[in-house]
XYZ file of C-alpha atoms in Angstrom:
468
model
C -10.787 -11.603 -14.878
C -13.337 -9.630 -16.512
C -15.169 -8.197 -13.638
C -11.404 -6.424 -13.265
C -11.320 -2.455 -13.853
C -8.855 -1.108 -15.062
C -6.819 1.683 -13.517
C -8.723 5.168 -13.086
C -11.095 3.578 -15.681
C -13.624 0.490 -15.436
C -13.531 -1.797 -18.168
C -9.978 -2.480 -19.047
C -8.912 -5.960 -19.242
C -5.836 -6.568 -16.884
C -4.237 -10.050 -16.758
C -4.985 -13.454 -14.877
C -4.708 -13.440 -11.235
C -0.652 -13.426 -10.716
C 1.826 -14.128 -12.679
C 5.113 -16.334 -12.578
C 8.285 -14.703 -12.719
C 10.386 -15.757 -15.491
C 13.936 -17.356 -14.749
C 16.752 -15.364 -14.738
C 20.074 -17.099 -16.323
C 23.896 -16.981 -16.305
C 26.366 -14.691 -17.246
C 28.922 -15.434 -19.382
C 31.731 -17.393 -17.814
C 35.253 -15.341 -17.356
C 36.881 -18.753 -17.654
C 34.960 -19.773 -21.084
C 36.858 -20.932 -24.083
C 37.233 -18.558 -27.186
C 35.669 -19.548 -30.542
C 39.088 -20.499 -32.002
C 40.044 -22.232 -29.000
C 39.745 -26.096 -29.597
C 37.507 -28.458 -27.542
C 39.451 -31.610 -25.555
C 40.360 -34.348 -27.920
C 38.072 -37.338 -27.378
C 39.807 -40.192 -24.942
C 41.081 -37.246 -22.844
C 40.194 -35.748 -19.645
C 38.194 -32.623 -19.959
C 38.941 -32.094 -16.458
C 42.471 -32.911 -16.625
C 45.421 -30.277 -16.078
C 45.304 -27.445 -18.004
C 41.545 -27.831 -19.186
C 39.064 -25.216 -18.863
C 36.156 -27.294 -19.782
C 33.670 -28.174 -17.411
C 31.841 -31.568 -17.471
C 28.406 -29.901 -18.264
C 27.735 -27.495 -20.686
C 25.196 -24.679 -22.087
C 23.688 -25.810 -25.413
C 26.418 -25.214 -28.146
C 24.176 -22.829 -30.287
C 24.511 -20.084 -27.420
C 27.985 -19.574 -27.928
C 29.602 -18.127 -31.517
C 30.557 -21.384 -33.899
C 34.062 -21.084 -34.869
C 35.148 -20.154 -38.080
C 35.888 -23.060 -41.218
C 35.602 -26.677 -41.096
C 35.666 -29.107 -38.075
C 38.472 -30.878 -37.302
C 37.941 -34.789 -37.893
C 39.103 -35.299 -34.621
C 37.004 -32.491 -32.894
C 34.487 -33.846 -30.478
C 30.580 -33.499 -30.656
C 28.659 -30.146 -28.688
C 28.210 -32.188 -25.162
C 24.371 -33.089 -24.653
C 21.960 -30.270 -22.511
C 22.582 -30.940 -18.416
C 19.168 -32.435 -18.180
C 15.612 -31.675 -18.869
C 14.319 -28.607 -19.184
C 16.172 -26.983 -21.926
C 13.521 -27.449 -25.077
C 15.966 -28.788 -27.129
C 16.626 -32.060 -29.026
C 19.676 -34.516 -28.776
C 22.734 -33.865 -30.913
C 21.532 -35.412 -34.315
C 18.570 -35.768 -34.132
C 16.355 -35.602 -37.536
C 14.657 -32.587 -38.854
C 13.737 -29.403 -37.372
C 12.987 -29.466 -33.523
C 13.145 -26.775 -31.033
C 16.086 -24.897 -29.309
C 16.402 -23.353 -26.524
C 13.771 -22.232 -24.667
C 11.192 -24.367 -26.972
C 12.480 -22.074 -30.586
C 12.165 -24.278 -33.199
C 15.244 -24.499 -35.620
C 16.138 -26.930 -38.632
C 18.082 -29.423 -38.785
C 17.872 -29.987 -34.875
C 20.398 -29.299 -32.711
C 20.140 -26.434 -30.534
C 19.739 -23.329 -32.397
C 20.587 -19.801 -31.957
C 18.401 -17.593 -29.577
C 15.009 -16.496 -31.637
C 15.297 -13.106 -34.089
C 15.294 -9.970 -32.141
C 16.825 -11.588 -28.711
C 20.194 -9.728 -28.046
C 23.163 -11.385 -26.712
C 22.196 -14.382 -24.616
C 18.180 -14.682 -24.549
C 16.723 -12.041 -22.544
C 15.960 -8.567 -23.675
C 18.699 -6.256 -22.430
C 21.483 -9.250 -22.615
C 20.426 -11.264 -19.368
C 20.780 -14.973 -19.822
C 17.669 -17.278 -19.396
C 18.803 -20.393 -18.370
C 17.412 -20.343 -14.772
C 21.404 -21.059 -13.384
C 21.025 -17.791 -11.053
C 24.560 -17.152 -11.913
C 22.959 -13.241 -13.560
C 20.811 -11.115 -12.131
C 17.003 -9.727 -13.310
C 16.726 -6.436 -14.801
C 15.764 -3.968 -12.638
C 11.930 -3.110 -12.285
C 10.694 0.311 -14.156
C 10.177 2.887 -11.897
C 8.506 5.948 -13.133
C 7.084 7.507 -10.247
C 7.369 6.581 -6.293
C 7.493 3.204 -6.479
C 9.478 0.775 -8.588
C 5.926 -1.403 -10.950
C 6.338 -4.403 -9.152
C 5.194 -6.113 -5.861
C 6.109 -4.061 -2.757
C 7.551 -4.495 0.512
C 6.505 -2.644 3.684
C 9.574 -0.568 3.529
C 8.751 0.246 -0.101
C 5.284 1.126 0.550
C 6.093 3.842 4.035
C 8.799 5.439 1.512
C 6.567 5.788 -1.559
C 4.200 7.605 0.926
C 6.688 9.881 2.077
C 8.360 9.923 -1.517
C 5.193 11.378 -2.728
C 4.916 13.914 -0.099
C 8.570 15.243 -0.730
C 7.889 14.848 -4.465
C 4.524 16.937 -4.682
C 5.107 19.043 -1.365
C 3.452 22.260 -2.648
C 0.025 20.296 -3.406
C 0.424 17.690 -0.596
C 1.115 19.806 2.159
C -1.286 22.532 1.339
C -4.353 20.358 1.123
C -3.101 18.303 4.430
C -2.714 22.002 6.094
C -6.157 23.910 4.703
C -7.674 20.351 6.616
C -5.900 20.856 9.306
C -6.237 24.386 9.153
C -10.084 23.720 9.286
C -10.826 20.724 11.963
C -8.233 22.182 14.442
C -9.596 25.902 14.379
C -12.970 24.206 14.604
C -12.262 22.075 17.635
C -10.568 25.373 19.550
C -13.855 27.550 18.882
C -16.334 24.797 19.597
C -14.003 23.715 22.967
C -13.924 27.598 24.257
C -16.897 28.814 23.486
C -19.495 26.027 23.367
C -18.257 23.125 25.768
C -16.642 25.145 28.489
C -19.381 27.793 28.712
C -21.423 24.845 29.533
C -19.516 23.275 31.642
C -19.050 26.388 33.766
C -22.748 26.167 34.430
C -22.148 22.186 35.698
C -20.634 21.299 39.439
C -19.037 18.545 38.429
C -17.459 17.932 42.324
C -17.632 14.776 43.630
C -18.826 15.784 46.775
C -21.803 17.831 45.335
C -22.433 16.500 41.716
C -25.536 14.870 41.280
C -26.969 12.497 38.573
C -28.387 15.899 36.703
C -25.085 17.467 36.550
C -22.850 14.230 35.143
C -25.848 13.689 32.558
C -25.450 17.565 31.253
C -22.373 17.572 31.082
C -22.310 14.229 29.169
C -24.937 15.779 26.706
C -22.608 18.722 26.388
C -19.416 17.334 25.811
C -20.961 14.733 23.124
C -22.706 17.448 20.988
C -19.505 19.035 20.855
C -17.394 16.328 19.678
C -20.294 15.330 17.420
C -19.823 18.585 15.724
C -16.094 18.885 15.409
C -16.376 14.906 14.153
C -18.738 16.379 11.352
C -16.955 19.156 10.475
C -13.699 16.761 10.272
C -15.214 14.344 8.812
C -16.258 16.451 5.916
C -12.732 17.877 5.664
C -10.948 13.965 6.039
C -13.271 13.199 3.015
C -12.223 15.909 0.505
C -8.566 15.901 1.562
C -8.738 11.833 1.383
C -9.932 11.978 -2.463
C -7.254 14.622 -3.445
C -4.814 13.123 -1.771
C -5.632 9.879 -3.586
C -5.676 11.400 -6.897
C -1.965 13.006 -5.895
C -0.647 9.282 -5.194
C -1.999 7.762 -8.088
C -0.440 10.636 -10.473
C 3.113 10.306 -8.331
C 2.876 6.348 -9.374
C 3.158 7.705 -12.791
C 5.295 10.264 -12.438
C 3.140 12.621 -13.584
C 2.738 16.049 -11.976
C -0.581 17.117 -10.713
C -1.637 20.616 -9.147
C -4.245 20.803 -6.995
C -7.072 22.095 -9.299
C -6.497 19.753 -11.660
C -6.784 16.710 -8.585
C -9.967 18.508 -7.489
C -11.486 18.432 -11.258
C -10.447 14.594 -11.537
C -11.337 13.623 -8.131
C -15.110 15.705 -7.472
C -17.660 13.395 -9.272
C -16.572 10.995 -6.533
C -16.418 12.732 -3.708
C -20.271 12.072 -2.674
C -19.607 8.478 -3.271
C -16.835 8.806 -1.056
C -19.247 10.057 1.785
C -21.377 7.574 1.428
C -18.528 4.950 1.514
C -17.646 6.548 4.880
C -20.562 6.903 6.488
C -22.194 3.267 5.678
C -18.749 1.914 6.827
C -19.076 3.604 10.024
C -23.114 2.810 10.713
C -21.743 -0.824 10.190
C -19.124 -0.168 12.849
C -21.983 1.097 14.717
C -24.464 -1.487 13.874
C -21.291 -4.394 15.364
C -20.703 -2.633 18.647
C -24.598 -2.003 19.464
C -25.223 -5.840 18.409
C -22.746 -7.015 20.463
C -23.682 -5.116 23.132
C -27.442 -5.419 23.601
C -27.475 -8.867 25.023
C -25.633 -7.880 28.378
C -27.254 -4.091 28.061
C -30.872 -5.985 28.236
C -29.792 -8.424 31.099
C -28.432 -5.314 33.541
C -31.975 -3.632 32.413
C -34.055 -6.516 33.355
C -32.584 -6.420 36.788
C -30.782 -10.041 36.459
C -27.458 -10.850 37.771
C -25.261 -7.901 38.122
C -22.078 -10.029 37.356
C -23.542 -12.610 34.598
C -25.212 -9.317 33.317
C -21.520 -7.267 33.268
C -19.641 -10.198 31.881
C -21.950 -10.772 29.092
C -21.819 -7.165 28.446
C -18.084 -7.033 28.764
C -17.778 -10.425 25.919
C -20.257 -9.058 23.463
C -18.227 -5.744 23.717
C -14.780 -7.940 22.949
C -16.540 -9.825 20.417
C -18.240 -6.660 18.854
C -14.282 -5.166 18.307
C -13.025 -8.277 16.773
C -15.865 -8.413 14.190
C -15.466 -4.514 13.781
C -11.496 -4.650 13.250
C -12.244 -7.353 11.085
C -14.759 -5.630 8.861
C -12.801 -2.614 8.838
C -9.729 -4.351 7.344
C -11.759 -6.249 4.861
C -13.073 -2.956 3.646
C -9.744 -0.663 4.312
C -9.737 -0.543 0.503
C -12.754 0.246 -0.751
C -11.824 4.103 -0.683
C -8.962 4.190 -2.904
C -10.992 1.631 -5.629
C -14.157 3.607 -5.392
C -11.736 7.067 -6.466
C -9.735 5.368 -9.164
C -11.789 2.869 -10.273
C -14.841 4.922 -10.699
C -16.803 2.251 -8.834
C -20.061 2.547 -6.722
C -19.726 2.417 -3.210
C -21.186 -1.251 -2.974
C -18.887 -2.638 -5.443
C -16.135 -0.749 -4.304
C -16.645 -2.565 -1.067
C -16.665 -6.121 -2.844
C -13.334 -4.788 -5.176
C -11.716 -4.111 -1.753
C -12.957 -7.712 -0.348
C -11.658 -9.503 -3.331
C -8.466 -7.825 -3.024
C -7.940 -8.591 1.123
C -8.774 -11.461 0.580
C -5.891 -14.182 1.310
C -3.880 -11.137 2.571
C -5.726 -9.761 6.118
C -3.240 -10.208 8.345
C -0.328 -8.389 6.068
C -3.102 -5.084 5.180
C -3.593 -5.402 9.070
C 0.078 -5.106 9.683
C 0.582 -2.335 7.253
C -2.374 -0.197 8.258
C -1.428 -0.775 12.021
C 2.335 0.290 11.439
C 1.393 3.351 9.402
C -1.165 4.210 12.335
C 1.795 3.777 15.194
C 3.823 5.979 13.183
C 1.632 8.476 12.356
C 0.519 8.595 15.721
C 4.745 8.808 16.803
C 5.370 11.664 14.937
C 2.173 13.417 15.704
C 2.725 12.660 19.533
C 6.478 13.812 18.958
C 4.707 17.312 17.342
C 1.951 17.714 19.797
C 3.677 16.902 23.078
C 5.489 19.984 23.466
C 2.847 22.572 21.926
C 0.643 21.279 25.193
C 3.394 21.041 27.506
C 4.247 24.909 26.368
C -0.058 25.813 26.275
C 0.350 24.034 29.957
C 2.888 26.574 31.334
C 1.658 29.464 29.856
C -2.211 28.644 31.076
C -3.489 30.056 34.298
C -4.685 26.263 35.184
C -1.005 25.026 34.660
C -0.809 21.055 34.039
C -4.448 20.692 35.331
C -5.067 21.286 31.270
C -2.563 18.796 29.954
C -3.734 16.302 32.398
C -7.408 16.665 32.046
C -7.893 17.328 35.925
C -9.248 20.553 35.558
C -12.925 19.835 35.726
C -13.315 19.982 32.090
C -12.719 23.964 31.940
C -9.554 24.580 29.486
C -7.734 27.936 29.472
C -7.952 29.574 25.951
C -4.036 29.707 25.885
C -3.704 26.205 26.381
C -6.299 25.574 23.234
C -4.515 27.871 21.159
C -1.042 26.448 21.820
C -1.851 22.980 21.959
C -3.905 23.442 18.585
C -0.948 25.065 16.383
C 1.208 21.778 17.963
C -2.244 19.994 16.360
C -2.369 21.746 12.582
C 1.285 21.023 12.351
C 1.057 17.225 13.344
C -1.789 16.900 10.928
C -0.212 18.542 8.005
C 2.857 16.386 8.582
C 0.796 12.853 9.096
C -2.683 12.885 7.186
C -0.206 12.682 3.498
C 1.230 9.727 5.055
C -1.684 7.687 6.110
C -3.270 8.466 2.888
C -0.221 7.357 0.830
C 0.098 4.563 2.215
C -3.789 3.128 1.848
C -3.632 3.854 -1.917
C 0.137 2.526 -2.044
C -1.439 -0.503 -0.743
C -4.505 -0.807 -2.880
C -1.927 -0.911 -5.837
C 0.564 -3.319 -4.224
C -2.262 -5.551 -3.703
C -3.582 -5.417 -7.943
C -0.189 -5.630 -8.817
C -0.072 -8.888 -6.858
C -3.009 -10.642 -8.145
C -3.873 -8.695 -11.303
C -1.007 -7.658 -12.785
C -1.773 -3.924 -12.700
C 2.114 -3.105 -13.100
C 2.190 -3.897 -17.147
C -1.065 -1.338 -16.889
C 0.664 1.264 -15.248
C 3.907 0.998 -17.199
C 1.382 1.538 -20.242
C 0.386 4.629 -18.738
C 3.487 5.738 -17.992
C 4.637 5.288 -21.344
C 7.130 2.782 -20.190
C 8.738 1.231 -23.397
C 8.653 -1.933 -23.832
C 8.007 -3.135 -20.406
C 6.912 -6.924 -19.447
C 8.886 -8.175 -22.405
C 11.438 -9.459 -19.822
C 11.736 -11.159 -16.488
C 10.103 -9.000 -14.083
C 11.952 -7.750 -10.940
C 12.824 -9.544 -7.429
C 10.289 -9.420 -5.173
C 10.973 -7.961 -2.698
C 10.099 -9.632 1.343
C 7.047 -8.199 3.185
């Protein structure tokens, strides 16, 4: 394809869309007859007692010819099993082609081609396409073996990459962490409750005022810690990118030298994010605003809340949709050096065919991110709960809003350390993902072996793929 970048640079020229596998073949049967071991006499049984000839047999020029001249009486090499082989018929006049379509005089079937060891395949492995021997194994330089991936494959490069790089990987996941969860303590102590001390939020004495102030008050807060994260997500998203790509490799990376490679894009990156989530926006408030203007006209409360309740439903759908269709327009925009509106279209092109398995990936990695942060968290707040003066009125949210700076504190080191521990994984396993996906339709594996200086890699028959 040429509209195809390359990998970390646009402009390369990866191959077609997919690729075939090549056939695997036979080993070498234990049960095979020795060079000097003669063939059956014709007008015998080669199955009778005694014989270890089968009726069909690989072409004669893949075994070693004996030694001296035929016997008069020795049989003919038996014919090919059936089509498929390339070759001609015992005989037959002038050159033709052997096996696997090699041409060779004088007919018959040949030898394997110069510079084939052993039986056809580099590295020995048969090619007949019998499945009695097994491919060679795919190169694996970094994290992941260069070939397509299965789920399993993809959660343990993620983590792979975090135990491999640790030092850089966990220090960028905790200086975010470090920064949205300090920021979310301050701006819930000092800003939101202060506030909400001011607000009677009792049922029995609220009024319309006090819910509306306090809604004001508890949205500019989480507007600001969203910023603030947002910011951090962004930066830590891009290194962390960089990071994967360079563990794909097996090349090590420090985190200076992922901040040099990954900066230029980092503004791009922002304005990936933030268009992707005004479209979000743009979905929900579209689907919305037919059953928003009905209640507001006064029309039928019920027709009115139903409509508003199915353009909300619909709104989600075409918003999960969109955001699956674009889930991989971050990790091309940072290695491909794209803008952000063709990194959207690279990350379309490659979804597309395959929504349902990104879907499935991205919503597995979410669940278990989510586990393990839950699994962190849980008892930081139950422990912040105990110690607070408000007891579980804080961990259940029945405390009028007002949460006990013990509780914050506590709850937010159970935060930083569930962050540190997830934020590598989720961001592993998007990039992981993007390159499953190239490797699958453009072939980006013989690319990255390049890099890797992988010798002599996609002369052979690639790998099993693996289920997914």
């Amino acid at each position: 394809m040429t509209d195809t970048p390359g990998w970390a640079s646009p402009g390369s020229a990866p191959s077609s869309e997919g690729r075939e596998p090549g056939a695997s073949g036979p080993a070498e049967p234990a049960d095979r007859p020795g060079p000097t071991e003669p063939a059956p006499q014709p007008g015998t049984d080669a199955q009778g007692p005694g014989s270890k000839w089968s009726k069909e047999q690989p072409p004669a020029g893949q075994w070693s010819a004996p030694t001296g001249a035929p016997s008069p009486n020795q049989a003919p090499p038996p014919p090919p099993p059936g089509p498929g082989w390339g070759g001609r018929q015992p005989g037959g006049p002038g050159p033709g082609p052997g096996p696997g379509g090699y041409a060779v005089p004088g007919g018959g079937y040949g030898g394997p081609p110069p510079g084939y060891g052993g039986y056809g395949t580099p590295g020995g492995y048969p090619s007949w396409g019998g499945g009695w021997g097994g491919p060679p194994p795919a190169a694996k330089p970094g994290v992941i073996p260069l070939r397509p991936l299965g789920v399993g494959e993809i959660l343990d490069g993620a983590v792979s990459t975090m135990r491999t790089y640790w030092r850089t990987v966990l220090g960028i996941a905790l200086a975010v962490a470090v920064v949205t969860d300090t920021c979310l303590v301050l701006v819930q102590g000092f800003f939101v409750n202060d506030a909400l001390a001011r607000t009677s939020l009792d049922s029995r004495t609220a009024t319309l005022d006090d819910a509306y102030r306090s809604l004001r008050v508890s949205m500019i807060g989480t507007g600001i810690v969203t910023v603030i994260s947002a910011v951090a997500v962004i930066v830590a998203t891009a290194l962390l990118t960089t990071i994967t790509s360079r563990g794909v490799l097996g090349k090590p990376v420090s985190t200076g030298e992922a901040w040099r490679e990954a900066r230029p894009q980092i503004p791009k990156l922002a304005g990936l994010l933030i268009l992707l989530g005004l479209i979000t926006i743009g979905v929900i408030v579209v689907g919305a605003l037919p059953g928003f203007l009905v209640l507001l006209s006064g029309g039928s409360d019920a027709g009115g809340s139903a409509l508003f309740a199915l353009g909300i439903l619909g709104a989600v759908v075409v918003a999960v949709w969109l955001a699956i269709r674009y889930y991989l327009a971050a990790p091309a925009l940072m290695l491909e050096r794209q803008s952000v509106t063709k990194a959207m279209s690279r990350s379309a092109k490659l979804v597309r065919g395959s929504w349902w398995r990104v879907f499935g990936i991205q919503l597995l990695a979410w669940l278990i991110a989510n586990i393990v942060s839950a699994i962190v968290t849980i008892p930081f707040a139950l422990i912040g709960a105990s110690v607070s003066g408000d007891g579980m009125g804080d961990f259940l949210g029945t405390g009028g809003g007002h949460v006990g700076w013990a509780f914050l504190i506590i709850r937010g080191i159970g935060s930083l350390i569930g962050t540190t521990l997830t934020l590598p994984i989720s961001a592993g396993v998007t990039v992981l993902l993007y390159i499953d996906q190239r490797i699958r339709r453009e072939a980006l594996d013989l690319e990255l072996a390049r890099a890797a200086g992988v010798q002599g890699y996609g002369t052979g028959a690639p790998g099993p793929v693996p289920g997914s």
